[in-house]
Coordinates of C-alpha atoms in Angstrom, one line a residue:
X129 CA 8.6 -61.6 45.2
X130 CA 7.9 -62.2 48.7
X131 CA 7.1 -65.4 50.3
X132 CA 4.6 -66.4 52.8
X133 CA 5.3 -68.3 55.9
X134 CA 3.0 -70.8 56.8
X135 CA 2.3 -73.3 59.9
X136 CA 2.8 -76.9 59.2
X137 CA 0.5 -79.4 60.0
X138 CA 1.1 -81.7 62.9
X139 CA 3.6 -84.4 62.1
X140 CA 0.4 -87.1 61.8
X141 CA -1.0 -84.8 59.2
X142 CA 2.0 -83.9 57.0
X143 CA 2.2 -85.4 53.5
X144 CA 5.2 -87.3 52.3
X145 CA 7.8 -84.3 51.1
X146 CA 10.8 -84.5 49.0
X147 CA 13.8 -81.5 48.4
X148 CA 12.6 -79.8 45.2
X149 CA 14.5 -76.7 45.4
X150 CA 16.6 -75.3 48.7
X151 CA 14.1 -73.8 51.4
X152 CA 11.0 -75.4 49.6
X153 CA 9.7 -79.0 49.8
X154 CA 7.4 -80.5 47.5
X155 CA 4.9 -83.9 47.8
X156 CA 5.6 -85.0 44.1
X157 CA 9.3 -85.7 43.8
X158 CA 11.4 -83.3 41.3
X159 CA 8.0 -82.2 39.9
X160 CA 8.1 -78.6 39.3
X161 CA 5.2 -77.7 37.0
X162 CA 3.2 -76.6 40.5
X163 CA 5.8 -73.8 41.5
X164 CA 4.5 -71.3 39.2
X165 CA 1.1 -71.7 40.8
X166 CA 2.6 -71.4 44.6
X167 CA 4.9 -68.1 43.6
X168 CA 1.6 -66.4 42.8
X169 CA -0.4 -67.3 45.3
X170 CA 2.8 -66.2 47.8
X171 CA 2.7 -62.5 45.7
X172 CA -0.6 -62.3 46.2
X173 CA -0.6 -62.2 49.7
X174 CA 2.4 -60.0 50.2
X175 CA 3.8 -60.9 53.8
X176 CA 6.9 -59.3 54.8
X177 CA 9.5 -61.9 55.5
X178 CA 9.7 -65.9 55.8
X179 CA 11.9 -68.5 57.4
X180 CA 12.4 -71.7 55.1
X181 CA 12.1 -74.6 58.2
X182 CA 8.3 -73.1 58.7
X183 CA 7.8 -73.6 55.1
X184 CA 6.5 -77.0 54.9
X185 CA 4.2 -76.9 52.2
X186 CA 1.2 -75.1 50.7
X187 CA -2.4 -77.0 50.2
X188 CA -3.2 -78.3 46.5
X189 CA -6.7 -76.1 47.5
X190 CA -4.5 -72.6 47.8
X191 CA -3.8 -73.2 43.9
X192 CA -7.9 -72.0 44.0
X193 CA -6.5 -68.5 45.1
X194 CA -3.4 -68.8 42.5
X195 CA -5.4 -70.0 40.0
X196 CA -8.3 -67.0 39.9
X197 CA -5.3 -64.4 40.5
X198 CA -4.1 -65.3 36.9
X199 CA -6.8 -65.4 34.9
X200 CA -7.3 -61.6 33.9
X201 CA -10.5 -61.7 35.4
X202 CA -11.9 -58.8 36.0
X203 CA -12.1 -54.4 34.8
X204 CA -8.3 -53.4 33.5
X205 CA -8.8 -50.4 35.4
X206 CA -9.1 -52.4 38.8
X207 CA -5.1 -52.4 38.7
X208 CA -4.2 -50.0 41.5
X209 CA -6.6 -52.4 43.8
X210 CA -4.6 -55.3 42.9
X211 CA -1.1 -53.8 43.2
X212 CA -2.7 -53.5 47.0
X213 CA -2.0 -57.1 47.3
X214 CA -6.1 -58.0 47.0
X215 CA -6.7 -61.6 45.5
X216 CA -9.0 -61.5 42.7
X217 CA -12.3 -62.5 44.1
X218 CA -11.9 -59.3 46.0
X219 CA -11.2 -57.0 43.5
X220 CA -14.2 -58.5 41.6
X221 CA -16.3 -57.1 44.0
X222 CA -14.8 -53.8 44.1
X223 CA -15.9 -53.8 40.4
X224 CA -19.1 -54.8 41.3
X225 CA -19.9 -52.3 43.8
X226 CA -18.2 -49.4 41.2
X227 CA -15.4 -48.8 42.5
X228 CA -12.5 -47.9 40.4
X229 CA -9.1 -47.3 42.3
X230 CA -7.9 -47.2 46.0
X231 CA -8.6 -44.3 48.4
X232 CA -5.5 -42.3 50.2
X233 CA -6.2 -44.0 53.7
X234 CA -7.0 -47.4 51.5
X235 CA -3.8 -46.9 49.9
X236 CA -1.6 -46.4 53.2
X237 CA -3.9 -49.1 55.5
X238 CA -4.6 -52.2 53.3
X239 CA -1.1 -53.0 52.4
X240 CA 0.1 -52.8 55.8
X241 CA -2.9 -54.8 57.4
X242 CA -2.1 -57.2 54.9
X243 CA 1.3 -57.7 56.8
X244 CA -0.2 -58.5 60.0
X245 CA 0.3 -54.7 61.7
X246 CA -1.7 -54.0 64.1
X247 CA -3.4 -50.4 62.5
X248 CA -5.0 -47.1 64.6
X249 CA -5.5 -45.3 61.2
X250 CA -7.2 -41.4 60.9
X251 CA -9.3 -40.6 58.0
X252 CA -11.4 -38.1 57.3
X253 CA -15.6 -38.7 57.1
X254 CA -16.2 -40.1 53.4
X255 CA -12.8 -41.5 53.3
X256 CA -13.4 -45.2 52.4
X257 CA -12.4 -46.3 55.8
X258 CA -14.9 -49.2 56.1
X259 CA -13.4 -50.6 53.0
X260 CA -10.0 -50.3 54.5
X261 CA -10.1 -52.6 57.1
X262 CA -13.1 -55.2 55.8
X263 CA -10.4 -56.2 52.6
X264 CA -7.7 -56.9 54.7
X265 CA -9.8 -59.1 57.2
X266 CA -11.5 -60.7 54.7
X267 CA -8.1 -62.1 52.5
X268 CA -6.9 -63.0 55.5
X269 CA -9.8 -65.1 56.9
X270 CA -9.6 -66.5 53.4
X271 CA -5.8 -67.0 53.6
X272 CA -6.5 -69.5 56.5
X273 CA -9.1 -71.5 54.5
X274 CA -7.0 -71.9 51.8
X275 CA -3.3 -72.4 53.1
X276 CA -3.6 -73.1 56.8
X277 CA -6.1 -75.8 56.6
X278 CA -8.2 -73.5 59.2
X279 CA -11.6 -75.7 60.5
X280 CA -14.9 -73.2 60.6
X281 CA -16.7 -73.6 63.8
X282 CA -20.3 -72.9 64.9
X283 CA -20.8 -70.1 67.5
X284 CA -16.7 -69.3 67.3
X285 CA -16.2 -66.3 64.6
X286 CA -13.1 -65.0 63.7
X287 CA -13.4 -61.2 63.0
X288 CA -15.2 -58.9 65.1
X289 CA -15.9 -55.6 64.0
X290 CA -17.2 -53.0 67.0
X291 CA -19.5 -50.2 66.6
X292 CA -21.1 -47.4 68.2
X293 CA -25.0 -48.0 66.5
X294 CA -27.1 -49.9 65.1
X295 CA -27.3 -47.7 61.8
X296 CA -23.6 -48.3 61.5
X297 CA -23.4 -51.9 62.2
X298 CA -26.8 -52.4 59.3
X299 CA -24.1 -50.2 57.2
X300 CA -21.2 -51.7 57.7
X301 CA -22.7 -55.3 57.1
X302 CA -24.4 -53.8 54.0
X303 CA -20.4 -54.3 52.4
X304 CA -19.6 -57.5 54.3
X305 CA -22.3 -59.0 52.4
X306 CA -21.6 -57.5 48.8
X307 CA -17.9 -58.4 49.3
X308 CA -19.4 -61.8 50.3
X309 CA -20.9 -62.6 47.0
X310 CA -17.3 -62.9 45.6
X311 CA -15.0 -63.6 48.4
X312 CA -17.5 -66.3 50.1
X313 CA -17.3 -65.4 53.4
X314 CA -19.9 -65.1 55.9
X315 CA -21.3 -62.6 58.1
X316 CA -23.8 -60.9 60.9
X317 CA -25.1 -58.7 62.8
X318 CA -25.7 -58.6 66.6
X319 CA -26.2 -54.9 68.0
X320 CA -29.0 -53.2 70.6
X321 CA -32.7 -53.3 69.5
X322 CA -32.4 -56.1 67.3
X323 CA -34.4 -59.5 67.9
X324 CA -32.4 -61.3 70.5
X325 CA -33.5 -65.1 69.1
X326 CA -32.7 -64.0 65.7
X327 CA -29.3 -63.1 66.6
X328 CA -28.6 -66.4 69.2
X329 CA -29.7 -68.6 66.0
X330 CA -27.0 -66.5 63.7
X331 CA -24.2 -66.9 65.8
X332 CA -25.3 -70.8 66.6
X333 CA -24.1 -71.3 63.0
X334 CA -20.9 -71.0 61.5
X335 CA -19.9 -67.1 61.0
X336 CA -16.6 -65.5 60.1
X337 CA -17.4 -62.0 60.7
X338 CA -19.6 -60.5 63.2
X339 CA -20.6 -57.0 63.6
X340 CA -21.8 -55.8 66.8
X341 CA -22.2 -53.2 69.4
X342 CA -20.2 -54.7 72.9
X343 CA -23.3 -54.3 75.1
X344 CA -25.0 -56.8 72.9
X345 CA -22.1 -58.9 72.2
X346 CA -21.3 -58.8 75.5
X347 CA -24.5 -60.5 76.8
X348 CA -24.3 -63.1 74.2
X349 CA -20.8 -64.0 75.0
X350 CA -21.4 -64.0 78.7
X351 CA -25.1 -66.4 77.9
X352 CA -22.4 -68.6 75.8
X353 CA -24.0 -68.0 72.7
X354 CA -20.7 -67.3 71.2
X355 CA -17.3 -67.9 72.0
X356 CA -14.4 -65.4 70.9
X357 CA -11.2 -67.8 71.7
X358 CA -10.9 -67.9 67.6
X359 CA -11.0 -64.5 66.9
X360 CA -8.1 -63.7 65.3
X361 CA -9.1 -59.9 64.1
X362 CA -10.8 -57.1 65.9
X363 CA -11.8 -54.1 64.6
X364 CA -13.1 -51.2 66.5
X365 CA -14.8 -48.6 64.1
X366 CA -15.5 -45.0 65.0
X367 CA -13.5 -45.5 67.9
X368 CA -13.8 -42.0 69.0
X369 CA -17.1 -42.3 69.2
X370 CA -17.1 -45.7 71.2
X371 CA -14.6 -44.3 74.3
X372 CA -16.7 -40.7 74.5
X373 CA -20.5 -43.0 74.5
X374 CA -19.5 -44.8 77.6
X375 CA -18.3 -48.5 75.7
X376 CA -15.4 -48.3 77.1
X377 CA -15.9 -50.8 80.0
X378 CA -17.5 -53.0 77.5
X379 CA -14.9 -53.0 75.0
X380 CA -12.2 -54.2 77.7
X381 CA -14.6 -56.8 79.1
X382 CA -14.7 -58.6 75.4
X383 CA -11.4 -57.9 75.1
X384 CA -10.0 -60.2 78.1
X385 CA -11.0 -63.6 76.4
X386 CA -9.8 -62.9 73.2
X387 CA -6.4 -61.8 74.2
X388 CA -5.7 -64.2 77.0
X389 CA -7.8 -67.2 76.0
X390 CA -5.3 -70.4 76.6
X391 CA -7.1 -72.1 73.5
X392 CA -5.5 -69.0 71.3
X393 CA -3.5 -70.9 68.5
X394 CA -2.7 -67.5 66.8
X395 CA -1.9 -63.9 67.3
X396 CA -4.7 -61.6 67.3
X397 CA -4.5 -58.1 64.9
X398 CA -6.1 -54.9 66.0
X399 CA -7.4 -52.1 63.6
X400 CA -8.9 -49.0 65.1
X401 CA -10.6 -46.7 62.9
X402 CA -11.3 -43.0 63.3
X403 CA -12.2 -39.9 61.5
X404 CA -10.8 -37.7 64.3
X405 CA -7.9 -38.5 66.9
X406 CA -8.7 -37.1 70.1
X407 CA -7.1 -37.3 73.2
X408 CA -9.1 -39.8 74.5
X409 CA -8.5 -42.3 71.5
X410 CA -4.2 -41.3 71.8
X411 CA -4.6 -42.2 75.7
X412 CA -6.3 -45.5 74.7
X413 CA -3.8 -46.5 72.2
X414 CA -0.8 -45.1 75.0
X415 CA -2.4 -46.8 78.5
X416 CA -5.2 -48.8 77.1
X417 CA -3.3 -52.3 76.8
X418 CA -3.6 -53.0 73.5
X419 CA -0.3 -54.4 71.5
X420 CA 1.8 -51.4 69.5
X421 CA -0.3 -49.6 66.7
X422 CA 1.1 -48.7 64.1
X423 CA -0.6 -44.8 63.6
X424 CA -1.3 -43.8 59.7
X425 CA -2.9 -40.1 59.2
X426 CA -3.9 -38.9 56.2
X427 CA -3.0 -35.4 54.8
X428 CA -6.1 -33.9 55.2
X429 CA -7.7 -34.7 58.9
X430 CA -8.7 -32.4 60.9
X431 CA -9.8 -29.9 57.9
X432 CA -12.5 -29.4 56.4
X433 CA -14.2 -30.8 53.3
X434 CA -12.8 -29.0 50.4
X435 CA -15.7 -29.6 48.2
X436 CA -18.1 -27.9 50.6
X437 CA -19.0 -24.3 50.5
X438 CA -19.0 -23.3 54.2
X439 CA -21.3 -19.9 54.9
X440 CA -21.7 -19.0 58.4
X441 CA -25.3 -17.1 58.5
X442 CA -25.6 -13.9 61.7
X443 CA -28.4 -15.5 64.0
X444 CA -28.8 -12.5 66.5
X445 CA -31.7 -10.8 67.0
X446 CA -33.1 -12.7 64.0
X447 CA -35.4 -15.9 64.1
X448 CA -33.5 -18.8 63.8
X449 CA -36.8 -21.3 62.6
X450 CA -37.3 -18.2 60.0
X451 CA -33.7 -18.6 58.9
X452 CA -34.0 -22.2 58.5
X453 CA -37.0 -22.5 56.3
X454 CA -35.7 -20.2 54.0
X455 CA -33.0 -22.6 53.6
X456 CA -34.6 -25.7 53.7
X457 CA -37.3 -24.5 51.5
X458 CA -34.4 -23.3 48.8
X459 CA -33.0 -26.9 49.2
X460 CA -36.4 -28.5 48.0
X461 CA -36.7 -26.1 45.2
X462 CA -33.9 -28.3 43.7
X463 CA -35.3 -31.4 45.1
X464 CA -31.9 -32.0 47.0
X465 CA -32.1 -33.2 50.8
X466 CA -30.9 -31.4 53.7
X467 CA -29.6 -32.6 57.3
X468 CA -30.3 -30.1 60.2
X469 CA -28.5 -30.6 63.2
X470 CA -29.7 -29.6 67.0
X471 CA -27.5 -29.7 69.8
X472 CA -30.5 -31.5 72.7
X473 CA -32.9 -33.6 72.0
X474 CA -35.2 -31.3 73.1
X475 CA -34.1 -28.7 70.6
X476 CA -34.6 -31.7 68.0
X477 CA -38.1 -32.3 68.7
X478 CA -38.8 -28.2 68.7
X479 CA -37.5 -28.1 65.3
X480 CA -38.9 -30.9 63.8
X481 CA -42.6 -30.0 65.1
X482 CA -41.9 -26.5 64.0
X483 CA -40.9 -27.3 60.6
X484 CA -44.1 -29.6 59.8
X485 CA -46.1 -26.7 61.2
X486 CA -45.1 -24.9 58.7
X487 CA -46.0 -27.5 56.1
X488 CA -42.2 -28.8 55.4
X489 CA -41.9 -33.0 55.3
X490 CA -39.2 -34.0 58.3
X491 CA -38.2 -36.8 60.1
X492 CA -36.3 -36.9 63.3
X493 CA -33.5 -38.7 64.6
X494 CA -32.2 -38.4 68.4
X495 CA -30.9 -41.1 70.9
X496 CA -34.1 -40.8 72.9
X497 CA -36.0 -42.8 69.8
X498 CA -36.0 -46.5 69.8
X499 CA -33.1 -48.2 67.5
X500 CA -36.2 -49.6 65.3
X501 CA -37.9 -46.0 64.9
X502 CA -34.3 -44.2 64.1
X503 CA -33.7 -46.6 61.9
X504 CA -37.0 -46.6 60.0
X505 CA -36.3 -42.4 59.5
X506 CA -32.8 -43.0 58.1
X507 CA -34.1 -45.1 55.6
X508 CA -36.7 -42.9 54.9
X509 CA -34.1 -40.1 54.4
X510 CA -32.3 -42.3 52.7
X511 CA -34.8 -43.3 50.1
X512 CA -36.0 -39.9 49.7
X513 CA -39.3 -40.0 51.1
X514 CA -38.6 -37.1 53.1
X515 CA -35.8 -34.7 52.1
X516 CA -35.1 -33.2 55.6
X517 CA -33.8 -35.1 58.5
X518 CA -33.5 -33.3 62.1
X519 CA -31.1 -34.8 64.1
X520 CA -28.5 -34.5 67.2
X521 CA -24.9 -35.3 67.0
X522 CA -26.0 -39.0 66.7
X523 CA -26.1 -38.7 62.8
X524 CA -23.0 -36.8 62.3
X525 CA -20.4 -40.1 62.6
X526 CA -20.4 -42.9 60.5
X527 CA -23.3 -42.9 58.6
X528 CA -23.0 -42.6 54.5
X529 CA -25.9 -40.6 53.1
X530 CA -24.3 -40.0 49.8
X531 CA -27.5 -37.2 48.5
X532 CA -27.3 -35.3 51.4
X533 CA -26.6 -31.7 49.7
X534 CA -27.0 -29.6 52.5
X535 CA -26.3 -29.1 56.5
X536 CA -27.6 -27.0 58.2
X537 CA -26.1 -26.3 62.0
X538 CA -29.2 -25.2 63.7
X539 CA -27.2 -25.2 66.9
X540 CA -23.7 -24.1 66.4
X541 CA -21.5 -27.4 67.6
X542 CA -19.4 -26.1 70.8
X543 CA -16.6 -27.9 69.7
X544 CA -14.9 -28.0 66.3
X545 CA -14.8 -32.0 66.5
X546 CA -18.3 -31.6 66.5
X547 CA -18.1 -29.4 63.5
X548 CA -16.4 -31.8 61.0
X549 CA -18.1 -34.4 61.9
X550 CA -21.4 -32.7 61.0
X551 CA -20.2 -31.5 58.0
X552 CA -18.8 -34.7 56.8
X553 CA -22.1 -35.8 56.2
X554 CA -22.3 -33.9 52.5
X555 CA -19.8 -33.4 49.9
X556 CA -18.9 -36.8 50.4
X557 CA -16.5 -38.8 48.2
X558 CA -15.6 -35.6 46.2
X559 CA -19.0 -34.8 45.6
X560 CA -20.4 -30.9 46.2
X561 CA -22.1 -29.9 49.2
X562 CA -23.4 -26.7 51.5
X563 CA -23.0 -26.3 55.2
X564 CA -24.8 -23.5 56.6
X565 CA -24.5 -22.7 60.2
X566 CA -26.7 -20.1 62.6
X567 CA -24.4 -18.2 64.8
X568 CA -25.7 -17.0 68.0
X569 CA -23.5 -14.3 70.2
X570 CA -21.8 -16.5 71.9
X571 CA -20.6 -18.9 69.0
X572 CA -18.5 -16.1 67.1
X573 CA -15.1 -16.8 68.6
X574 CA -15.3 -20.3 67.9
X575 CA -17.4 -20.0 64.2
X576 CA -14.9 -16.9 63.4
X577 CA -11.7 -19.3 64.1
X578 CA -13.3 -21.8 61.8
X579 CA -14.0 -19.9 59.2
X580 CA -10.3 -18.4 59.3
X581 CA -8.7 -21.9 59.4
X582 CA -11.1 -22.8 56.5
X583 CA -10.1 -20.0 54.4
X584 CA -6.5 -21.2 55.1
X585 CA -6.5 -24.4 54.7
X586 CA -5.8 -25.4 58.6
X587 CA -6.8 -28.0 60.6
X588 CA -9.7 -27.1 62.7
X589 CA -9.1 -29.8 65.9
X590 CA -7.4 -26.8 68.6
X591 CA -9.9 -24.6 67.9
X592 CA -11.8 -23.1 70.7
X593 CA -14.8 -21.0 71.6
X594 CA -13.1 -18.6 74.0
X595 CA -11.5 -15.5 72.6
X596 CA -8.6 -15.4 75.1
X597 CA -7.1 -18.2 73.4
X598 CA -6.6 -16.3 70.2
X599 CA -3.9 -13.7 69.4
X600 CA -4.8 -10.9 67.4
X601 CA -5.7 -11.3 64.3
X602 CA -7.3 -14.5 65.1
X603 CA -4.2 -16.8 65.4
X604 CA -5.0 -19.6 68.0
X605 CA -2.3 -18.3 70.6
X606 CA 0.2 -21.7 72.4
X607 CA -1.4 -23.5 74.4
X608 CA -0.2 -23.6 78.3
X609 CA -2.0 -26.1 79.1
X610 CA -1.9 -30.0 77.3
X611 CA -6.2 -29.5 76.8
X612 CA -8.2 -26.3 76.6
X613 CA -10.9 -26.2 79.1
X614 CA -13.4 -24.0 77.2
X615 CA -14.2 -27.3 74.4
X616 CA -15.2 -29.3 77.6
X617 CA -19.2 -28.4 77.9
X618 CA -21.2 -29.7 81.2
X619 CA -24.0 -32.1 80.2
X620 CA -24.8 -36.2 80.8
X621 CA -24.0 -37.8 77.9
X622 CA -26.3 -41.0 77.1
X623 CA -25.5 -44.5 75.3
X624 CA -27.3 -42.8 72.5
X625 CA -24.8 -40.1 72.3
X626 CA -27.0 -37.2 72.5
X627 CA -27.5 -35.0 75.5
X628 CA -30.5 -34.8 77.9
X629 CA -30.1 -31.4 79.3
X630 CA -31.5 -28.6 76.7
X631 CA -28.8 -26.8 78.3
X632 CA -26.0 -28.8 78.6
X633 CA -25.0 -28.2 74.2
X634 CA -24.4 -31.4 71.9
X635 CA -21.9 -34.3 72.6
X636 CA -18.5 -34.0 73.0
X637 CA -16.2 -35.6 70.8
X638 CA -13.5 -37.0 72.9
X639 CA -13.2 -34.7 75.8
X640 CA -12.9 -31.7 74.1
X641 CA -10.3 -30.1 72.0
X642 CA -8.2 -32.6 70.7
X643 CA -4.5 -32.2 69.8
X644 CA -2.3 -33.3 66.9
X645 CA 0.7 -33.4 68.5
X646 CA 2.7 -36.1 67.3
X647 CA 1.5 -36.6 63.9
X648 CA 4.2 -36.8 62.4
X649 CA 5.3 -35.6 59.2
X650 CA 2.5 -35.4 56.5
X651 CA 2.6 -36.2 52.6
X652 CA -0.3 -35.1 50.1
X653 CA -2.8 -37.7 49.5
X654 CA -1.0 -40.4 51.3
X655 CA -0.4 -41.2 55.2
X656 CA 2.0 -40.2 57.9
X657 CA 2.9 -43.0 60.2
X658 CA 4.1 -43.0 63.7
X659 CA 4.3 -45.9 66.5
X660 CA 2.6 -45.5 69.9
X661 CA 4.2 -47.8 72.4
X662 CA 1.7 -50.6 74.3
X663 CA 1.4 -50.1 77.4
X664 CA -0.3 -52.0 80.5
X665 CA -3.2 -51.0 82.4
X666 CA -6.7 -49.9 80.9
X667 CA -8.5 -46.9 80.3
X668 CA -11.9 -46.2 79.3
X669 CA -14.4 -43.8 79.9
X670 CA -17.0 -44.4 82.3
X671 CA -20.8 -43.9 81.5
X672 CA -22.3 -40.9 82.7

């Protein structure tokens, strides 16, 4: 098995050691009842190499860790989980939350995370990607409590995790805190439109992992109610999302402290997660400073979800609120809920008022609505109260609404980014699901070319909505260029992530269409990996 390399203590803190065995030291002399105890708590953890002088010792607490890995604990069936490297306490709350064995991108990422790699991984929506970084983080926040004697401090956590909303970061701290009730860790949130002495008093205390949006984090870093020179892993989540919103500046403005800090004791490892990998997140990872990634894809990104029927519905000439009630009022024949999606905001609020005109129960959900009141809809949605939601591009990343059965693309996305993301939202974690889109005139070349790839198999990401880029019979022709102009569309795009302009179509997705180019080679149901090269300098987007 492998062996874990550990610190040792300062030399006023080391206990008295004797030679037990060659490479190993002991503080009872030739007493080796205790070795079976450290040889599973060093296979638990799984790192890839040691070097006997650092090997000093291992606390009598880690035995804690050893000692619940042993006992059987837990379903039988939980197995794949634990041959992940997870310690038990863990994989007990995997149970608990019902699940049964590792995802593809759980099955490439955790492992590898677990050896200290820093991670850019690419999953599809639905993919269990939340899951993939939180387990790693968490056994190894617990793997310095137990074996590097690590203190706890007030106002000084030691995971961040970045996102783009507030719905995410309530989501995403929804599984901190049932992994929490077997792994004992603790955890927040501090993100936009949340009460600002709430958070101050969270962070005052002592919490491991924080989840936040940078603008907020930002101000409470830069008020000192928290100090990041103990962070030892960052996660940015949806990262996509993050560099196309405008957080760019923000992200390398918390950045600066955590990787230059001269009170840093530690390394610090980086895990970017994605559902698509545009250009804009493959120029952050070549020229965005950040230490070599490590780059797993699974097998299927880029395509769409294969338990989804896709039916692409002829909008000319014909009404498109018509078209949509029909569909929508099918949908709650069968008591199943359905997600429409709008390009604008102002197309949003059209739909939405035209829909309760005609005596159908909807919500909406735009950037131009307060955190508080978007959230109070998606939990709405969520609970059933309502079974149709009306939303921009702001609801298509990130969120899990499991009972979703239905999309609807009101407004045919301009790019196909845009369109698996949106369609992501049902079907999820093999479930079924519908996506019905209304095409207008002057979406066929674009909704044609999906539907084609779909029918194939293909990966959607180079897909454009301009027929010169398409040979005949509707093979995407080479590309001249390194990005095709027609998936750029004009339009501001807001914090929120919707547009203003009614004009101006939905938000982009990372500057358009995004290449593959450098996968690498791909394996079914597992990842490809590749390395990206550090590089100095910064890029982010700027806010428009």
């Amino acid at each position: 098995s492998r062996l874990l390399a550990v610190k040792p203590r300062p030399p006023a803190l080391q206990p008295p050691r004797f030679p037990c065995i060659p490479g190993m030291w002991c503080r009872r002399p030739f007493n080796l009842a205790h070795y079976q105890v450290i040889m599973v708590a060093f296979a638990i953890v799984r790192v890839r190499s040691f070097t006997a002088p650092v090997l000093s010792h291992v606390r009598s607490a880690s035995r804690r860790l050893a000692t619940s890995a042993g006992d059987g604990a837990g379903p039988s069936d939980m197995l794949e989980f634990r041959r992940l490297g997870l310690v038990e306490p863990l994989v007990k709350g995997l149970a608990d939350m019902g699940f049964t064995a590792p995802s593809p991108i759980q099955q490439a990422a955790v492992p590898q995370a677990l050896q200290k790699q820093n991670l850019a991984f690419a999953a599809s929506t639905g993919s269990g990607k939340t899951l993939a970084y939180l387990l790693p983080t968490v056994q190894a926040l617990k793997v310095q409590e137990e074996l590097e004697g690590f203190e706890r401090a007030p106002k000084r956590p030691r995971a961040l995790v970045l996102v783009p909303t507030r719905e995410l970061a309530v989501q995403v701290l929804s599984v901190a805190k049932r992994l929490s009730h077997n792994a004992k860790f603790s955890s927040c949130a501090v993100v936009g439109g949340g009460d600002h002495g709430q958070q101050r008093r969270a962070l005052a205390g002592v919490v491991d992992v924080v989840v936040a949006s940078p603008g907020r984090l930002l101000k409470h870093r830069l008020n000192d109610h928290v100090f990041l020179s103990q962070v030892t892993h960052v996660i940015i989540d949806e990262v996509d999302t993050m560099l196309v919103q405008g957080f760019g500046p923000d992200i390398k403005e918390l950045l600066g402290p955590i990787l230059f800090s001269p009170q840093r004791k530690s390394e610090v490892q980086f895990i970017l997660a994605t559902a698509t990998m545009t250009q804009a997140v493959k120029r952050l990872l070549d020229e965005g400073g950040l230490p070599p990634m490590r780059i797993l894809e699974t097998s299927d990104l880029h395509q769409a979800v294969p338990t989804a029927m896709h039916r692409m519905v002829n909008a000319q000439g014909r009404d498109k609120i018509q078209l949509l009630l029909e569909v929508i009022r099918d949908t709650n024949l069968r008591n199943e809920q359905t997600l429409v999606f709008c390009n604008t905001v102002l197309s949003c609020r059209a739909v939405e008022h035209a829909l309760r005109d005609a005596g159908c129960s909807s919500l909406g959900y735009h950037g131009e609505m307060n955190s508080a009141a978007r959230l109070e809809s998606l939990e709405a949605f969520k609970a059933a109260d309502v079974p149709t939601l009306v939303c921009t591009d702001l609801a298509s990343r990130g969120l899990d609404m499991p009972s979703v059965a239905r999309v609807v693309m009101f407004d045919f996305p301009p790019n196909p980014i845009d369109y698996l993301h949106r369609s992501g939202r049902t079907a999820r974690f093999g479930q079924r699901g519908e996506i019905v889109s209304l095409v207008a005139k002057r979406d066929l070349p674009l909704s044609t070319a999906i539907e084609r790839a779909i029918a194939k198999g293909e990966p959607l990401d180079q897909l454009t909505n301009n027929r010169r880029d398409y040979q005949p019979g509707g093979r995407l022709a080479p590309a001249t260029t390194g990005n095709r102009s027609s998936n750029r569309r004009p339009g501001g795009v807001s914090k929120g992530g919707d547009t203003k302009s009614s004009r101006g179509g939905g938000r982009s997705a990372g500057g358009g269409a995004s290449g593959a180019a450098g996968r690498g080679r791909r394996t079914s149901g597992h990842a490809a990996e590749g390395r990206r090269p550090g590089a100095a300098g910064a890029s982010s987007r700027k806010r428009r």
